[in-house]
Amino acid sequence: MLYRSALLFIGLTCGVAAEAQSVVYRCPGPPVLYTDALTPKEAQDKGCRSIEGTPITVLQGQRPRAPAPTAPGASAEPRSGDGRVDPAQQRSRDGERRKVLETELRESEERLAALQREYQGGQPERRGDERNFQKYLDRVAELKTSITRQENDIQALKREISKLP
């Protein structure tokens, strides 16, 4: 009796292990799909093929190259011992960045002022090529969109400038 129950247990565990090993299918199409969730009938209907027994190709990736050594004292940027940029160099960069942002802010404010002059509070003058009223309305809508975009750009530039030390 003990012998029969042991055989029954072994048979059941082998059956479960066989079910756990399912077939993996490669299904065509963008993107190519690899799945083990299909039945053989579904795989055949979708044009999927079993990848069982197909050779597996493993490609070795290239290791990143170390940076080329520089001559002593020829460092592009002065750095302190812990890998940080020299404080004087950082102040210089921050100053340059502030100048660029302030110049861009000034130019954006000038563009905004020009757009607002042309927009005239929602009643810009009609042009000669705008005999069709819809063309005029389209230009007015485009002006309003441009003004909103410039205002958003100015706010973003002011936020960036306020973040600088």
Short mmCIF file of N, CA and C in Angstrom, two decimals:
data_model
loop_
_atom_site.label_atom_id
_atom_site.label_comp_id
_atom_site.label_asym_id
_atom_site.label_seq_id
_atom_site.Cartn_x
_atom_site.Cartn_y
_atom_site.Cartn_z
N MET A 1 0.82 -1.17 0.00
CA MET A 1 0.00 0.00 0.00
C MET A 1 0.88 1.25 0.00
N LEU A 2 1.89 1.26 0.84
CA LEU A 2 2.81 2.39 0.90
C LEU A 2 3.50 2.56 -0.45
N TYR A 3 3.82 1.47 -1.09
CA TYR A 3 4.48 1.50 -2.39
C TYR A 3 3.58 2.16 -3.42
N ARG A 4 2.28 1.80 -3.43
CA ARG A 4 1.33 2.37 -4.40
C ARG A 4 1.14 3.87 -4.17
N SER A 5 1.01 4.28 -2.93
CA SER A 5 0.81 5.71 -2.66
C SER A 5 2.07 6.51 -3.05
N ALA A 6 3.26 5.94 -2.88
CA ALA A 6 4.49 6.61 -3.28
C ALA A 6 4.51 6.77 -4.80
N LEU A 7 4.11 5.71 -5.53
CA LEU A 7 4.06 5.80 -6.99
C LEU A 7 3.04 6.85 -7.45
N LEU A 8 1.89 6.90 -6.79
CA LEU A 8 0.86 7.87 -7.11
C LEU A 8 1.39 9.30 -6.89
N PHE A 9 2.09 9.53 -5.78
CA PHE A 9 2.65 10.84 -5.47
C PHE A 9 3.68 11.24 -6.52
N ILE A 10 4.55 10.34 -6.90
CA ILE A 10 5.57 10.62 -7.91
C ILE A 10 4.92 10.91 -9.25
N GLY A 11 3.89 10.17 -9.59
CA GLY A 11 3.19 10.40 -10.86
C GLY A 11 2.52 11.77 -10.89
N LEU A 12 1.94 12.17 -9.79
CA LEU A 12 1.27 13.47 -9.75
C LEU A 12 2.29 14.61 -9.85
N THR A 13 3.40 14.49 -9.13
CA THR A 13 4.40 15.55 -9.16
C THR A 13 5.04 15.65 -10.54
N CYS A 14 5.23 14.57 -11.22
CA CYS A 14 5.77 14.60 -12.58
C CYS A 14 4.78 15.27 -13.52
N GLY A 15 3.50 15.00 -13.33
CA GLY A 15 2.48 15.63 -14.17
C GLY A 15 2.44 17.13 -13.97
N VAL A 16 2.58 17.61 -12.73
CA VAL A 16 2.59 19.04 -12.44
C VAL A 16 3.84 19.67 -13.05
N ALA A 17 4.97 19.02 -12.95
CA ALA A 17 6.20 19.55 -13.51
C ALA A 17 6.12 19.63 -15.03
N ALA A 18 5.46 18.67 -15.65
CA ALA A 18 5.32 18.69 -17.10
C ALA A 18 4.42 19.85 -17.53
N GLU A 19 3.40 20.16 -16.72
CA GLU A 19 2.53 21.27 -17.05
C GLU A 19 3.25 22.60 -16.85
N ALA A 20 4.17 22.67 -15.91
CA ALA A 20 4.88 23.91 -15.64
C ALA A 20 5.80 24.28 -16.79
N GLN A 21 6.30 23.29 -17.53
CA GLN A 21 7.17 23.55 -18.67
C GLN A 21 6.29 23.74 -19.90
N SER A 22 5.94 24.98 -20.21
CA SER A 22 5.08 25.23 -21.35
C SER A 22 5.91 25.63 -22.55
N VAL A 23 5.29 25.61 -23.70
CA VAL A 23 5.96 25.94 -24.95
C VAL A 23 5.93 27.45 -25.13
N VAL A 24 7.06 28.02 -25.54
CA VAL A 24 7.14 29.44 -25.80
C VAL A 24 7.01 29.65 -27.30
N TYR A 25 6.13 30.60 -27.68
CA TYR A 25 5.87 30.88 -29.09
C TYR A 25 6.40 32.26 -29.45
N ARG A 26 6.85 32.38 -30.70
CA ARG A 26 7.28 33.66 -31.26
C ARG A 26 6.23 34.06 -32.28
N CYS A 27 5.55 35.17 -32.01
CA CYS A 27 4.48 35.62 -32.88
C CYS A 27 4.97 36.79 -33.73
N PRO A 28 4.67 36.80 -35.03
CA PRO A 28 5.16 37.85 -35.92
C PRO A 28 4.39 39.16 -35.73
N GLY A 29 4.94 40.19 -36.30
CA GLY A 29 4.27 41.48 -36.30
C GLY A 29 4.99 42.49 -35.44
N PRO A 30 4.77 43.74 -35.75
CA PRO A 30 5.39 44.75 -34.89
C PRO A 30 4.55 44.96 -33.65
N PRO A 31 5.02 44.85 -32.49
CA PRO A 31 6.31 44.27 -32.11
C PRO A 31 6.22 42.75 -32.08
N VAL A 32 7.36 42.11 -32.28
CA VAL A 32 7.42 40.65 -32.20
C VAL A 32 7.12 40.26 -30.76
N LEU A 33 6.27 39.24 -30.60
CA LEU A 33 5.80 38.85 -29.28
C LEU A 33 6.31 37.45 -28.95
N TYR A 34 6.89 37.30 -27.78
CA TYR A 34 7.28 36.00 -27.26
C TYR A 34 6.36 35.70 -26.10
N THR A 35 5.63 34.59 -26.18
CA THR A 35 4.67 34.30 -25.12
C THR A 35 4.54 32.80 -24.90
N ASP A 36 4.15 32.45 -23.69
CA ASP A 36 3.84 31.07 -23.38
C ASP A 36 2.38 30.96 -22.92
N ALA A 37 1.60 31.99 -23.20
CA ALA A 37 0.22 32.03 -22.74
C ALA A 37 -0.77 31.59 -23.81
N LEU A 38 -0.29 31.03 -24.90
CA LEU A 38 -1.18 30.60 -25.99
C LEU A 38 -1.32 29.09 -26.02
N THR A 39 -2.46 28.66 -26.47
CA THR A 39 -2.65 27.23 -26.73
C THR A 39 -2.10 26.96 -28.12
N PRO A 40 -1.81 25.70 -28.43
CA PRO A 40 -1.30 25.40 -29.77
C PRO A 40 -2.25 25.87 -30.87
N LYS A 41 -3.54 25.79 -30.67
CA LYS A 41 -4.53 26.22 -31.66
C LYS A 41 -4.45 27.74 -31.86
N GLU A 42 -4.39 28.51 -30.76
CA GLU A 42 -4.29 29.96 -30.86
C GLU A 42 -2.99 30.37 -31.55
N ALA A 43 -1.91 29.69 -31.22
CA ALA A 43 -0.62 29.99 -31.83
C ALA A 43 -0.67 29.75 -33.33
N GLN A 44 -1.30 28.67 -33.75
CA GLN A 44 -1.39 28.35 -35.17
C GLN A 44 -2.25 29.40 -35.88
N ASP A 45 -3.35 29.82 -35.26
CA ASP A 45 -4.23 30.82 -35.86
C ASP A 45 -3.53 32.17 -36.05
N LYS A 46 -2.66 32.52 -35.12
CA LYS A 46 -1.97 33.81 -35.18
C LYS A 46 -0.68 33.74 -35.99
N GLY A 47 -0.29 32.56 -36.44
CA GLY A 47 0.94 32.42 -37.21
C GLY A 47 2.18 32.37 -36.35
N CYS A 48 2.02 31.98 -35.09
CA CYS A 48 3.15 31.91 -34.17
C CYS A 48 3.88 30.59 -34.34
N ARG A 49 5.18 30.62 -34.07
CA ARG A 49 5.98 29.40 -34.16
C ARG A 49 6.64 29.12 -32.81
N SER A 50 6.80 27.86 -32.54
CA SER A 50 7.46 27.45 -31.30
C SER A 50 8.95 27.74 -31.42
N ILE A 51 9.55 28.24 -30.34
CA ILE A 51 10.99 28.50 -30.39
C ILE A 51 11.76 27.39 -29.71
N GLU A 52 11.09 26.30 -29.43
CA GLU A 52 11.73 25.17 -28.77
C GLU A 52 12.78 24.58 -29.69
N GLY A 53 13.97 24.44 -29.20
CA GLY A 53 15.05 23.83 -29.97
C GLY A 53 15.79 24.80 -30.86
N THR A 54 15.38 26.05 -30.95
CA THR A 54 16.09 27.01 -31.79
C THR A 54 17.32 27.49 -31.03
N PRO A 55 18.39 27.75 -31.75
CA PRO A 55 19.61 28.20 -31.08
C PRO A 55 19.43 29.60 -30.51
N ILE A 56 20.05 29.83 -29.39
CA ILE A 56 20.00 31.13 -28.73
C ILE A 56 21.31 31.85 -28.99
N THR A 57 21.23 33.10 -29.43
CA THR A 57 22.41 33.89 -29.72
C THR A 57 22.60 34.90 -28.60
N VAL A 58 23.79 34.94 -28.05
CA VAL A 58 24.11 35.90 -27.00
C VAL A 58 25.19 36.82 -27.54
N LEU A 59 24.93 38.11 -27.53
CA LEU A 59 25.91 39.08 -28.00
C LEU A 59 26.55 39.76 -26.81
N GLN A 60 27.86 39.87 -26.87
CA GLN A 60 28.58 40.56 -25.81
C GLN A 60 28.56 42.05 -26.09
N GLY A 61 28.23 42.84 -25.09
CA GLY A 61 28.26 44.29 -25.23
C GLY A 61 29.68 44.78 -25.07
N GLN A 62 29.95 45.95 -25.63
CA GLN A 62 31.27 46.53 -25.50
C GLN A 62 31.37 47.28 -24.18
N ARG A 63 32.48 47.14 -23.53
CA ARG A 63 32.69 47.85 -22.28
C ARG A 63 33.02 49.30 -22.60
N PRO A 64 32.54 50.23 -21.78
CA PRO A 64 32.86 51.64 -22.04
C PRO A 64 34.34 51.88 -21.86
N ARG A 65 34.86 52.69 -22.73
CA ARG A 65 36.29 52.99 -22.67
C ARG A 65 36.55 54.03 -21.59
N ALA A 66 37.69 53.90 -20.98
CA ALA A 66 38.11 54.88 -19.98
C ALA A 66 38.51 56.16 -20.71
N PRO A 67 38.28 57.33 -20.12
CA PRO A 67 38.68 58.57 -20.79
C PRO A 67 40.18 58.62 -20.98
N ALA A 68 40.56 59.23 -22.06
CA ALA A 68 41.99 59.32 -22.39
C ALA A 68 42.69 60.15 -21.32
N PRO A 69 43.84 59.68 -20.86
CA PRO A 69 44.56 60.44 -19.83
C PRO A 69 45.07 61.76 -20.41
N THR A 70 45.01 62.81 -19.61
CA THR A 70 45.51 64.11 -20.05
C THR A 70 46.87 64.34 -19.43
N ALA A 71 47.57 65.25 -20.02
CA ALA A 71 48.90 65.58 -19.50
C ALA A 71 48.74 66.24 -18.13
N PRO A 72 49.71 66.05 -17.25
CA PRO A 72 49.61 66.67 -15.91
C PRO A 72 49.50 68.19 -16.03
N GLY A 73 48.52 68.74 -15.30
CA GLY A 73 48.34 70.19 -15.31
C GLY A 73 47.56 70.69 -16.51
N ALA A 74 47.10 69.80 -17.42
CA ALA A 74 46.40 70.23 -18.61
C ALA A 74 44.91 69.95 -18.51
N SER A 75 44.40 69.94 -17.31
CA SER A 75 42.99 69.65 -17.10
C SER A 75 42.13 70.75 -17.71
N ALA A 76 41.03 70.36 -18.35
CA ALA A 76 40.14 71.32 -18.98
C ALA A 76 39.43 72.17 -17.93
N GLU A 77 39.11 71.59 -16.80
CA GLU A 77 38.41 72.30 -15.74
C GLU A 77 39.11 72.03 -14.42
N PRO A 78 39.32 73.06 -13.66
CA PRO A 78 39.91 72.81 -12.34
C PRO A 78 38.91 72.10 -11.45
N ARG A 79 39.36 71.07 -10.79
CA ARG A 79 38.48 70.29 -9.90
C ARG A 79 39.18 70.11 -8.57
N SER A 80 38.35 70.03 -7.54
CA SER A 80 38.92 69.75 -6.23
C SER A 80 39.06 68.24 -6.09
N GLY A 81 39.58 67.78 -4.98
CA GLY A 81 39.89 66.37 -4.79
C GLY A 81 38.68 65.44 -4.84
N ASP A 82 37.47 65.92 -4.51
CA ASP A 82 36.32 65.01 -4.46
C ASP A 82 35.51 65.00 -5.76
N GLY A 83 36.05 65.53 -6.85
CA GLY A 83 35.37 65.47 -8.14
C GLY A 83 34.43 66.64 -8.39
N ARG A 84 34.43 67.63 -7.52
CA ARG A 84 33.55 68.79 -7.71
C ARG A 84 34.27 69.87 -8.51
N VAL A 85 33.47 70.72 -9.13
CA VAL A 85 34.02 71.84 -9.88
C VAL A 85 34.50 72.90 -8.90
N ASP A 86 35.58 73.54 -9.23
CA ASP A 86 36.15 74.60 -8.41
C ASP A 86 35.10 75.70 -8.20
N PRO A 87 34.94 76.21 -6.98
CA PRO A 87 33.91 77.23 -6.70
C PRO A 87 34.06 78.48 -7.59
N ALA A 88 35.27 78.90 -7.87
CA ALA A 88 35.47 80.08 -8.73
C ALA A 88 34.95 79.79 -10.15
N GLN A 89 35.25 78.60 -10.63
CA GLN A 89 34.76 78.20 -11.95
C GLN A 89 33.24 78.15 -11.96
N GLN A 90 32.63 77.65 -10.91
CA GLN A 90 31.17 77.55 -10.83
C GLN A 90 30.54 78.94 -10.79
N ARG A 91 31.14 79.87 -10.03
CA ARG A 91 30.62 81.24 -9.99
C ARG A 91 30.68 81.87 -11.37
N SER A 92 31.76 81.61 -12.09
CA SER A 92 31.90 82.15 -13.44
C SER A 92 30.81 81.60 -14.36
N ARG A 93 30.56 80.30 -14.26
CA ARG A 93 29.50 79.68 -15.07
C ARG A 93 28.14 80.25 -14.71
N ASP A 94 27.88 80.40 -13.41
CA ASP A 94 26.60 80.95 -12.97
C ASP A 94 26.41 82.38 -13.49
N GLY A 95 27.49 83.14 -13.47
CA GLY A 95 27.42 84.52 -13.98
C GLY A 95 27.10 84.55 -15.47
N GLU A 96 27.76 83.68 -16.22
CA GLU A 96 27.50 83.61 -17.66
C GLU A 96 26.06 83.18 -17.92
N ARG A 97 25.60 82.21 -17.16
CA ARG A 97 24.24 81.72 -17.34
C ARG A 97 23.22 82.82 -17.02
N ARG A 98 23.49 83.58 -15.96
CA ARG A 98 22.59 84.68 -15.59
C ARG A 98 22.53 85.71 -16.71
N LYS A 99 23.69 86.05 -17.31
CA LYS A 99 23.72 87.02 -18.41
C LYS A 99 22.90 86.53 -19.59
N VAL A 100 23.06 85.26 -19.94
CA VAL A 100 22.32 84.70 -21.07
C VAL A 100 20.82 84.72 -20.79
N LEU A 101 20.43 84.31 -19.58
CA LEU A 101 19.00 84.29 -19.24
C LEU A 101 18.42 85.69 -19.20
N GLU A 102 19.17 86.67 -18.67
CA GLU A 102 18.67 88.03 -18.63
C GLU A 102 18.53 88.62 -20.03
N THR A 103 19.47 88.30 -20.91
CA THR A 103 19.37 88.76 -22.30
C THR A 103 18.14 88.14 -22.97
N GLU A 104 17.95 86.87 -22.76
CA GLU A 104 16.79 86.19 -23.34
C GLU A 104 15.49 86.75 -22.75
N LEU A 105 15.48 87.07 -21.48
CA LEU A 105 14.30 87.66 -20.83
C LEU A 105 13.98 89.02 -21.44
N ARG A 106 15.00 89.85 -21.63
CA ARG A 106 14.81 91.17 -22.22
C ARG A 106 14.23 91.05 -23.63
N GLU A 107 14.78 90.13 -24.43
CA GLU A 107 14.28 89.94 -25.80
C GLU A 107 12.84 89.42 -25.80
N SER A 108 12.52 88.53 -24.88
CA SER A 108 11.15 88.02 -24.79
C SER A 108 10.18 89.12 -24.38
N GLU A 109 10.59 89.98 -23.47
CA GLU A 109 9.73 91.09 -23.06
C GLU A 109 9.50 92.06 -24.21
N GLU A 110 10.54 92.29 -25.03
CA GLU A 110 10.38 93.16 -26.20
C GLU A 110 9.43 92.54 -27.22
N ARG A 111 9.55 91.22 -27.45
CA ARG A 111 8.63 90.54 -28.37
C ARG A 111 7.20 90.62 -27.85
N LEU A 112 7.02 90.44 -26.54
CA LEU A 112 5.69 90.52 -25.94
C LEU A 112 5.10 91.91 -26.12
N ALA A 113 5.91 92.95 -25.90
CA ALA A 113 5.42 94.32 -26.06
C ALA A 113 4.99 94.57 -27.50
N ALA A 114 5.78 94.08 -28.46
CA ALA A 114 5.43 94.26 -29.88
C ALA A 114 4.14 93.52 -30.22
N LEU A 115 3.99 92.30 -29.70
CA LEU A 115 2.76 91.54 -29.96
C LEU A 115 1.55 92.22 -29.34
N GLN A 116 1.70 92.78 -28.15
CA GLN A 116 0.59 93.46 -27.49
C GLN A 116 0.21 94.75 -28.23
N ARG A 117 1.21 95.46 -28.78
CA ARG A 117 0.90 96.65 -29.58
C ARG A 117 0.10 96.26 -30.83
N GLU A 118 0.52 95.17 -31.46
CA GLU A 118 -0.19 94.72 -32.66
C GLU A 118 -1.58 94.20 -32.31
N TYR A 119 -1.71 93.54 -31.20
CA TYR A 119 -3.00 92.95 -30.78
C TYR A 119 -4.02 94.01 -30.40
N GLN A 120 -3.58 95.13 -29.85
CA GLN A 120 -4.42 96.27 -29.47
C GLN A 120 -5.64 95.86 -28.66
N GLY A 121 -5.42 95.05 -27.64
CA GLY A 121 -6.51 94.68 -26.75
C GLY A 121 -7.59 93.83 -27.41
N GLY A 122 -7.25 93.08 -28.42
CA GLY A 122 -8.21 92.20 -29.08
C GLY A 122 -8.84 92.80 -30.32
N GLN A 123 -8.44 94.04 -30.69
CA GLN A 123 -9.01 94.71 -31.86
C GLN A 123 -7.89 95.20 -32.79
N PRO A 124 -7.07 94.29 -33.33
CA PRO A 124 -6.01 94.76 -34.23
C PRO A 124 -6.60 95.29 -35.54
N GLU A 125 -5.83 96.15 -36.20
CA GLU A 125 -6.28 96.71 -37.46
C GLU A 125 -6.30 95.61 -38.52
N ARG A 126 -7.30 95.72 -39.39
CA ARG A 126 -7.37 94.75 -40.48
C ARG A 126 -6.37 95.11 -41.55
N ARG A 127 -5.80 94.10 -42.16
CA ARG A 127 -4.83 94.29 -43.23
C ARG A 127 -5.55 94.23 -44.57
N GLY A 128 -4.86 94.66 -45.59
CA GLY A 128 -5.45 94.64 -46.93
C GLY A 128 -5.68 93.24 -47.46
N ASP A 129 -4.87 92.29 -47.03
CA ASP A 129 -5.03 90.92 -47.53
C ASP A 129 -6.07 90.13 -46.74
N GLU A 130 -6.75 90.79 -45.81
CA GLU A 130 -7.74 90.11 -44.97
C GLU A 130 -9.16 90.54 -45.36
N ARG A 131 -9.47 90.42 -46.63
CA ARG A 131 -10.83 90.75 -47.08
C ARG A 131 -11.82 89.74 -46.51
N ASN A 132 -11.35 88.52 -46.37
CA ASN A 132 -12.17 87.48 -45.75
C ASN A 132 -12.07 87.67 -44.24
N PHE A 133 -13.20 87.81 -43.57
CA PHE A 133 -13.21 88.07 -42.12
C PHE A 133 -12.60 86.91 -41.34
N GLN A 134 -12.71 85.69 -41.87
CA GLN A 134 -12.14 84.53 -41.17
C GLN A 134 -10.62 84.64 -41.08
N LYS A 135 -9.97 85.17 -42.12
CA LYS A 135 -8.52 85.37 -42.08
C LYS A 135 -8.15 86.32 -40.94
N TYR A 136 -8.93 87.37 -40.79
CA TYR A 136 -8.71 88.33 -39.71
C TYR A 136 -8.85 87.64 -38.35
N LEU A 137 -9.92 86.85 -38.19
CA LEU A 137 -10.13 86.15 -36.92
C LEU A 137 -9.01 85.15 -36.64
N ASP A 138 -8.52 84.49 -37.67
CA ASP A 138 -7.41 83.56 -37.50
C ASP A 138 -6.16 84.28 -37.02
N ARG A 139 -5.89 85.46 -37.61
CA ARG A 139 -4.72 86.22 -37.21
C ARG A 139 -4.85 86.71 -35.77
N VAL A 140 -6.05 87.14 -35.39
CA VAL A 140 -6.28 87.59 -34.02
C VAL A 140 -6.05 86.44 -33.04
N ALA A 141 -6.56 85.25 -33.38
CA ALA A 141 -6.37 84.08 -32.51
C ALA A 141 -4.89 83.71 -32.42
N GLU A 142 -4.18 83.81 -33.54
CA GLU A 142 -2.75 83.50 -33.54
C GLU A 142 -1.97 84.51 -32.69
N LEU A 143 -2.35 85.78 -32.77
CA LEU A 143 -1.71 86.80 -31.95
C LEU A 143 -1.93 86.51 -30.46
N LYS A 144 -3.16 86.16 -30.12
CA LYS A 144 -3.47 85.88 -28.71
C LYS A 144 -2.67 84.68 -28.21
N THR A 145 -2.56 83.65 -29.04
CA THR A 145 -1.76 82.47 -28.68
C THR A 145 -0.29 82.84 -28.51
N SER A 146 0.22 83.67 -29.40
CA SER A 146 1.62 84.09 -29.31
C SER A 146 1.87 84.90 -28.04
N ILE A 147 0.92 85.76 -27.69
CA ILE A 147 1.06 86.55 -26.46
C ILE A 147 1.09 85.64 -25.24
N THR A 148 0.19 84.66 -25.20
CA THR A 148 0.16 83.72 -24.07
C THR A 148 1.47 82.94 -23.98
N ARG A 149 1.98 82.51 -25.14
CA ARG A 149 3.23 81.75 -25.16
C ARG A 149 4.39 82.60 -24.65
N GLN A 150 4.45 83.87 -25.09
CA GLN A 150 5.51 84.76 -24.64
C GLN A 150 5.42 85.01 -23.14
N GLU A 151 4.21 85.19 -22.63
CA GLU A 151 4.04 85.40 -21.18
C GLU A 151 4.52 84.18 -20.40
N ASN A 152 4.21 82.99 -20.90
CA ASN A 152 4.68 81.76 -20.23
C ASN A 152 6.19 81.65 -20.29
N ASP A 153 6.78 82.01 -21.44
CA ASP A 153 8.24 81.98 -21.57
C ASP A 153 8.90 82.95 -20.58
N ILE A 154 8.31 84.12 -20.44
CA ILE A 154 8.87 85.12 -19.53
C ILE A 154 8.80 84.63 -18.09
N GLN A 155 7.68 84.03 -17.72
CA GLN A 155 7.56 83.48 -16.36
C GLN A 155 8.59 82.38 -16.12
N ALA A 156 8.80 81.52 -17.12
CA ALA A 156 9.78 80.44 -16.97
C ALA A 156 11.19 81.00 -16.83
N LEU A 157 11.52 82.02 -17.62
CA LEU A 157 12.84 82.64 -17.52
C LEU A 157 13.04 83.29 -16.16
N LYS A 158 12.02 83.95 -15.65
CA LYS A 158 12.13 84.56 -14.32
C LYS A 158 12.34 83.50 -13.24
N ARG A 159 11.66 82.37 -13.38
CA ARG A 159 11.85 81.27 -12.41
C ARG A 159 13.29 80.77 -12.47
N GLU A 160 13.83 80.60 -13.67
CA GLU A 160 15.21 80.12 -13.81
C GLU A 160 16.20 81.11 -13.22
N ILE A 161 15.97 82.39 -13.45
CA ILE A 161 16.88 83.41 -12.91
C ILE A 161 16.81 83.41 -11.38
N SER A 162 15.60 83.22 -10.83
CA SER A 162 15.48 83.24 -9.37
C SER A 162 16.16 82.04 -8.72
N LYS A 163 16.36 80.95 -9.45
CA LYS A 163 17.02 79.77 -8.90
C LYS A 163 18.54 79.94 -8.82
N LEU A 164 19.07 80.87 -9.60
CA LEU A 164 20.52 81.07 -9.60
C LEU A 164 20.97 81.73 -8.32
N PRO A 165 22.18 81.37 -7.84
CA PRO A 165 22.70 82.00 -6.62
C PRO A 165 23.06 83.45 -6.84
#
